[in-house]
mmCIF file of C-alpha atoms in Angstrom:
data_model
loop_
_atom_site.group_PDB
_atom_site.id
_atom_site.type_symbol
_atom_site.label_atom_id
_atom_site.label_comp_id
_atom_site.label_asym_id
_atom_site.label_seq_id
_atom_site.Cartn_x
_atom_site.Cartn_y
_atom_site.Cartn_z
ATOM 1 C CA ARG Y 1 56.818 9.784 76.320
ATOM 2 C CA ASN Y 2 58.957 7.101 74.647
ATOM 3 C CA GLY Y 3 60.318 5.910 77.987
ATOM 4 C CA LYS Y 4 56.827 5.513 79.429
ATOM 5 C CA ASP Y 5 55.698 3.605 76.335
ATOM 6 C CA ILE Y 6 58.694 1.278 76.528
ATOM 7 C CA TRP Y 7 58.075 0.679 80.236
ATOM 8 C CA ASP Y 8 54.361 0.089 79.732
ATOM 9 C CA CYS Y 9 55.003 -2.380 76.908
ATOM 10 C CA LEU Y 10 57.885 -4.346 78.430
ATOM 11 C CA VAL Y 11 57.279 -4.129 82.186
ATOM 12 C CA ALA Y 12 53.750 -3.022 83.108
ATOM 13 C CA ASN Y 13 52.140 -5.203 80.440
ATOM 14 C CA PRO Y 14 50.693 -8.291 82.181
ATOM 15 C CA ASP Y 15 51.770 -10.413 79.201
ATOM 16 C CA ALA Y 16 55.411 -9.289 79.509
ATOM 17 C CA CYS Y 17 57.864 -11.955 80.593
ATOM 18 C CA GLU Y 18 61.151 -11.700 82.479
ATOM 19 C CA SER Y 19 63.173 -11.336 79.271
ATOM 20 C CA ASP Y 20 60.939 -8.379 78.285
ATOM 21 C CA HIS Y 21 61.630 -6.821 81.686
ATOM 22 C CA GLU Y 22 65.358 -7.385 81.294
ATOM 23 C CA ALA Y 23 65.340 -5.809 77.805
ATOM 24 C CA CYS Y 24 63.565 -2.763 79.221
ATOM 25 C CA PHE Y 25 66.027 -2.416 82.084
ATOM 26 C CA ASP Y 26 68.925 -2.735 79.647
ATOM 27 C CA TRP Y 27 67.409 0.010 77.483
ATOM 28 C CA PHE Y 28 66.999 2.370 80.435
ATOM 29 C CA CYS Y 29 70.495 1.678 81.755
ATOM 30 C CA THR Y 30 71.873 2.597 78.334
ATOM 31 C CA HIS Y 31 69.676 5.668 77.715
ATOM 32 C CA MET Y 32 69.157 7.084 81.190
ATOM 33 C CA LYS Y 33 71.958 9.634 80.798
ATOM 34 C CA ASP Y 34 69.994 11.101 77.853
ATOM 35 C CA MET Y 35 66.853 11.693 79.923
ATOM 36 C CA GLU Y 36 65.897 15.138 81.202
ATOM 37 C CA PRO Y 37 65.783 15.411 85.020
ATOM 38 C CA GLU Y 38 62.002 15.981 84.992
ATOM 39 C CA THR Y 39 61.451 12.918 82.793
ATOM 40 C CA LEU Y 40 63.689 10.836 85.040
ATOM 41 C CA SER Y 41 61.767 11.954 88.123
ATOM 42 C CA THR Y 42 58.375 11.309 86.516
ATOM 43 C CA MET Y 43 59.396 7.844 85.323
ATOM 44 C CA PHE Y 44 60.751 7.028 88.772
ATOM 45 C CA SER Y 45 57.675 8.152 90.692
ATOM 46 C CA GLN Y 46 55.000 6.983 88.241
ATOM 47 C CA ARG Y 47 56.478 3.752 86.887
ATOM 48 C CA VAL Y 48 59.673 2.465 88.471
ATOM 49 C CA LEU Y 49 58.523 2.596 92.107
ATOM 50 C CA PHE Y 50 55.574 0.381 91.178
ATOM 51 C CA PHE Y 51 57.711 -2.516 89.945
ATOM 52 C CA ASP Y 52 57.002 -5.525 92.153
ATOM 53 C CA THR Y 53 59.925 -5.943 94.553
ATOM 54 C CA ALA Y 54 59.309 -9.707 94.622
ATOM 55 C CA GLN Y 55 60.339 -9.782 90.931
ATOM 56 C CA LEU Y 56 63.602 -7.888 91.369
ATOM 57 C CA THR Y 57 66.674 -9.323 89.703
ATOM 58 C CA VAL Y 58 70.210 -7.989 89.829
ATOM 59 C CA LYS Y 59 69.701 -6.329 86.427
ATOM 60 C CA SER Y 60 66.363 -4.735 87.331
ATOM 61 C CA PHE Y 61 67.706 -3.513 90.668
ATOM 62 C CA THR Y 62 70.771 -2.031 88.962
ATOM 63 C CA CYS Y 63 68.457 -0.010 86.720
ATOM 64 C CA ILE Y 64 66.209 1.018 89.599
ATOM 65 C CA ARG Y 65 69.299 2.050 91.569
ATOM 66 C CA MET Y 66 70.366 4.245 88.636
ATOM 67 C CA PHE Y 67 66.941 5.926 88.718
ATOM 68 C CA TYR Y 68 67.160 6.282 92.515
ATOM 69 C CA ASP Y 69 70.617 7.854 92.346
ATOM 70 C CA GLY Y 70 69.737 10.086 89.391
ATOM 71 C CA VAL Y 71 66.521 11.451 90.897
ATOM 72 C CA ASN Y 72 68.094 12.076 94.306
ATOM 73 C CA GLU Y 73 71.194 13.647 92.783
ATOM 74 C CA ASN Y 74 69.092 15.923 90.536
ATOM 75 C CA ASP Y 75 67.104 16.979 93.614
ATOM 76 C CA HIS Y 76 70.344 17.669 95.561
ATOM 77 C CA ARG Y 77 69.561 14.992 98.137
ATOM 78 C CA ILE Y 78 72.772 13.113 97.373
ATOM 79 C CA ARG Y 79 76.061 14.145 95.824
ATOM 80 C CA LYS Y 80 78.451 11.833 94.022
ATOM 81 C CA ILE Y 81 82.174 12.325 94.313
ATOM 82 C CA GLY Y 82 83.796 9.616 92.216
ATOM 83 C CA PRO Y 83 82.525 6.275 93.523
ATOM 84 C CA ASN Y 84 81.430 7.828 96.837
ATOM 85 C CA VAL Y 85 77.933 9.042 97.610
ATOM 86 C CA ILE Y 86 77.378 11.842 100.123
ATOM 87 C CA VAL Y 87 73.877 12.108 101.601
ATOM 88 C CA GLU Y 88 72.827 15.769 101.735
ATOM 89 C CA LYS Y 89 69.217 15.197 102.871
ATOM 90 C CA SER Y 90 68.016 12.006 104.515
ATOM 91 C CA ASP Y 91 64.501 12.112 103.042
ATOM 92 C CA LEU Y 92 65.561 10.395 99.845
ATOM 93 C CA HIS Y 93 63.067 9.691 97.084
ATOM 94 C CA GLY Y 94 62.368 5.962 96.853
ATOM 95 C CA LEU Y 95 63.568 5.081 100.335
ATOM 96 C CA GLU Y 96 60.373 3.160 101.164
ATOM 97 C CA TYR Y 97 60.860 1.143 97.970
ATOM 98 C CA MET Y 98 64.364 0.210 99.126
ATOM 99 C CA TRP Y 99 62.890 -1.080 102.403
ATOM 100 C CA GLN Y 100 60.443 -3.197 100.414
ATOM 101 C CA ALA Y 101 63.222 -4.416 98.117
ATOM 102 C CA ALA Y 102 65.310 -5.476 101.122
ATOM 103 C CA LEU Y 103 62.370 -7.379 102.603
ATOM 104 C CA ASN Y 104 60.688 -8.880 99.536
ATOM 105 C CA THR Y 105 63.253 -9.713 96.890
ATOM 106 C CA PRO Y 106 64.086 -13.367 96.336
ATOM 107 C CA SER Y 107 67.675 -12.378 95.487
ATOM 108 C CA SER Y 108 70.130 -12.173 98.380
ATOM 109 C CA ILE Y 109 72.383 -9.972 96.220
ATOM 110 C CA VAL Y 110 69.572 -7.465 95.661
ATOM 111 C CA ALA Y 111 68.606 -7.591 99.348
ATOM 112 C CA ASP Y 112 72.214 -6.876 100.351
ATOM 113 C CA ASP Y 113 72.407 -3.953 97.898
ATOM 114 C CA ALA Y 114 69.099 -2.520 99.140
ATOM 115 C CA ILE Y 115 70.278 -2.825 102.753
ATOM 116 C CA ALA Y 116 73.523 -1.048 101.852
ATOM 117 C CA LEU Y 117 71.464 1.831 100.395
ATOM 118 C CA LEU Y 118 69.355 1.989 103.550
ATOM 119 C CA LEU Y 119 72.436 2.067 105.759
ATOM 120 C CA LEU Y 120 73.898 4.832 103.606
ATOM 121 C CA ALA Y 121 70.652 6.814 103.776
ATOM 122 C CA TYR Y 122 70.366 6.573 107.557
ATOM 123 C CA GLY Y 123 73.941 6.722 108.679
ATOM 124 C CA GLY Y 124 76.515 6.548 105.919
ATOM 125 C CA ASN Y 125 78.530 9.328 104.355
ATOM 126 C CA ARG Y 126 76.840 12.493 105.562
ATOM 127 C CA SER Y 127 77.233 16.020 104.374
ATOM 128 C CA LYS Y 128 78.918 18.352 106.863
ATOM 129 C CA LYS Y 129 75.623 20.293 106.852
ATOM 130 C CA ASP Y 130 73.817 17.225 108.166
ATOM 131 C CA VAL Y 131 74.991 16.790 111.755
ATOM 132 C CA ASP Y 132 71.931 15.264 113.449
ATOM 133 C CA PHE Y 133 73.119 11.633 113.457
ATOM 134 C CA ALA Y 134 71.094 10.672 116.550
ATOM 135 C CA ALA Y 135 67.870 11.707 114.824
ATOM 136 C CA LYS Y 136 68.839 9.695 111.725
ATOM 137 C CA HIS Y 137 69.586 6.600 113.818
ATOM 138 C CA ALA Y 138 66.332 7.006 115.736
ATOM 139 C CA SER Y 139 64.449 7.313 112.431
ATOM 140 C CA PHE Y 140 66.120 4.163 111.123
ATOM 141 C CA PHE Y 141 65.224 2.161 114.220
ATOM 142 C CA ARG Y 142 61.659 3.504 114.269
ATOM 143 C CA GLN Y 143 61.301 2.262 110.688
ATOM 144 C CA CYS Y 144 62.759 -1.113 111.716
ATOM 145 C CA PHE Y 145 60.263 -1.358 114.587
ATOM 146 C CA LYS Y 146 57.389 -0.375 112.318
ATOM 147 C CA LEU Y 147 58.275 -3.075 109.804
ATOM 148 C CA LEU Y 148 58.828 -5.679 112.528
ATOM 149 C CA GLU Y 149 55.469 -4.879 114.090
ATOM 150 C CA GLU Y 150 53.700 -4.963 110.712
ATOM 151 C CA ASN Y 151 55.202 -8.346 109.922
ATOM 152 C CA LEU Y 152 54.994 -9.829 113.415
ATOM 153 C CA ALA Y 153 51.570 -11.332 112.754
ATOM 154 C CA GLN Y 154 52.987 -13.184 109.748
ATOM 155 C CA VAL Y 155 55.640 -14.914 111.853
ATOM 156 C CA THR Y 156 53.435 -16.427 114.529
ATOM 157 C CA THR Y 157 55.101 -19.795 114.011
ATOM 158 C CA CYS Y 158 58.458 -18.178 114.587
ATOM 159 C CA SER Y 159 57.456 -15.909 117.454
ATOM 160 C CA SER Y 160 60.661 -16.591 119.359
ATOM 161 C CA ILE Y 161 62.678 -15.445 116.337
ATOM 162 C CA ALA Y 162 60.528 -12.326 115.946
ATOM 163 C CA GLY Y 163 60.837 -11.578 119.647
ATOM 164 C CA GLY Y 164 64.583 -12.051 119.468
ATOM 165 C CA LEU Y 165 64.825 -9.701 116.501
ATOM 166 C CA GLN Y 166 62.759 -7.100 118.284
ATOM 167 C CA LYS Y 167 64.885 -7.360 121.443
ATOM 168 C CA ALA Y 168 68.058 -7.038 119.373
ATOM 169 C CA ALA Y 169 66.694 -3.961 117.622
ATOM 170 C CA ILE Y 170 65.707 -2.429 120.981
ATOM 171 C CA ALA Y 171 69.170 -3.091 122.396
ATOM 172 C CA ALA Y 172 70.863 -1.578 119.350
ATOM 173 C CA MET Y 173 68.575 1.441 119.501
ATOM 174 C CA ALA Y 174 69.316 1.928 123.189
ATOM 175 C CA LEU Y 175 73.043 1.932 122.487
ATOM 176 C CA THR Y 176 72.912 4.395 119.610
ATOM 177 C CA THR Y 177 70.057 6.678 120.669
ATOM 178 C CA PRO Y 178 69.861 6.976 124.473
ATOM 179 C CA ASP Y 179 67.277 9.770 124.214
ATOM 180 C CA VAL Y 180 64.573 7.214 123.367
ATOM 181 C CA GLN Y 181 64.866 5.169 126.592
ATOM 182 C CA PRO Y 182 61.260 5.929 127.725
ATOM 183 C CA GLN Y 183 59.894 4.464 124.479
ATOM 184 C CA LEU Y 184 61.907 1.274 124.961
ATOM 185 C CA ALA Y 185 60.175 0.278 128.178
ATOM 186 C CA ASP Y 186 56.820 0.311 126.394
ATOM 187 C CA ARG Y 187 58.145 -1.774 123.491
ATOM 188 C CA GLN Y 188 59.838 -4.324 125.788
ATOM 189 C CA SER Y 189 56.644 -4.767 127.813
ATOM 190 C CA ARG Y 190 54.854 -5.894 124.608
ATOM 191 C CA LEU Y 191 57.383 -8.652 123.836
#
């Protein structure tokens, strides 16, 4: 309960300022190891994942990453071995938030960190139990296409850039996942 109250006062409160947010993230970074797994998961799903990705700072993202790692490790979706992270299950909690962080944050450092998490989730250090790399790559590229298509209308002034990005994604997908060739023809015809 205390964690939710702190979050609601220093982050969710519309009158809270950036220094309030930073104080809250500092508090959670310091006290997260004392939280029960259920509390950590509840805070992550009910509070943390609703923090506006356009307001992310390095400090806030560091805290959110700690939640992300903690929740996924407690749920046996990732395993940490020293500084290395092994992905046991690719359906990680908070993955959609990481996509939004990569796309919406004003910080290039945060965007790079979010992208690194996405790359790890879809193709990084995999458990020996998880051998379906082609499916993971196809899932990653499907998500890329989905986000490109959703945002294509917003880049009408830069349609040549959007088209170029889409063609590059199609080419990369064709190289890494040849089993999706029939889907590519349809996508290329829409460019």
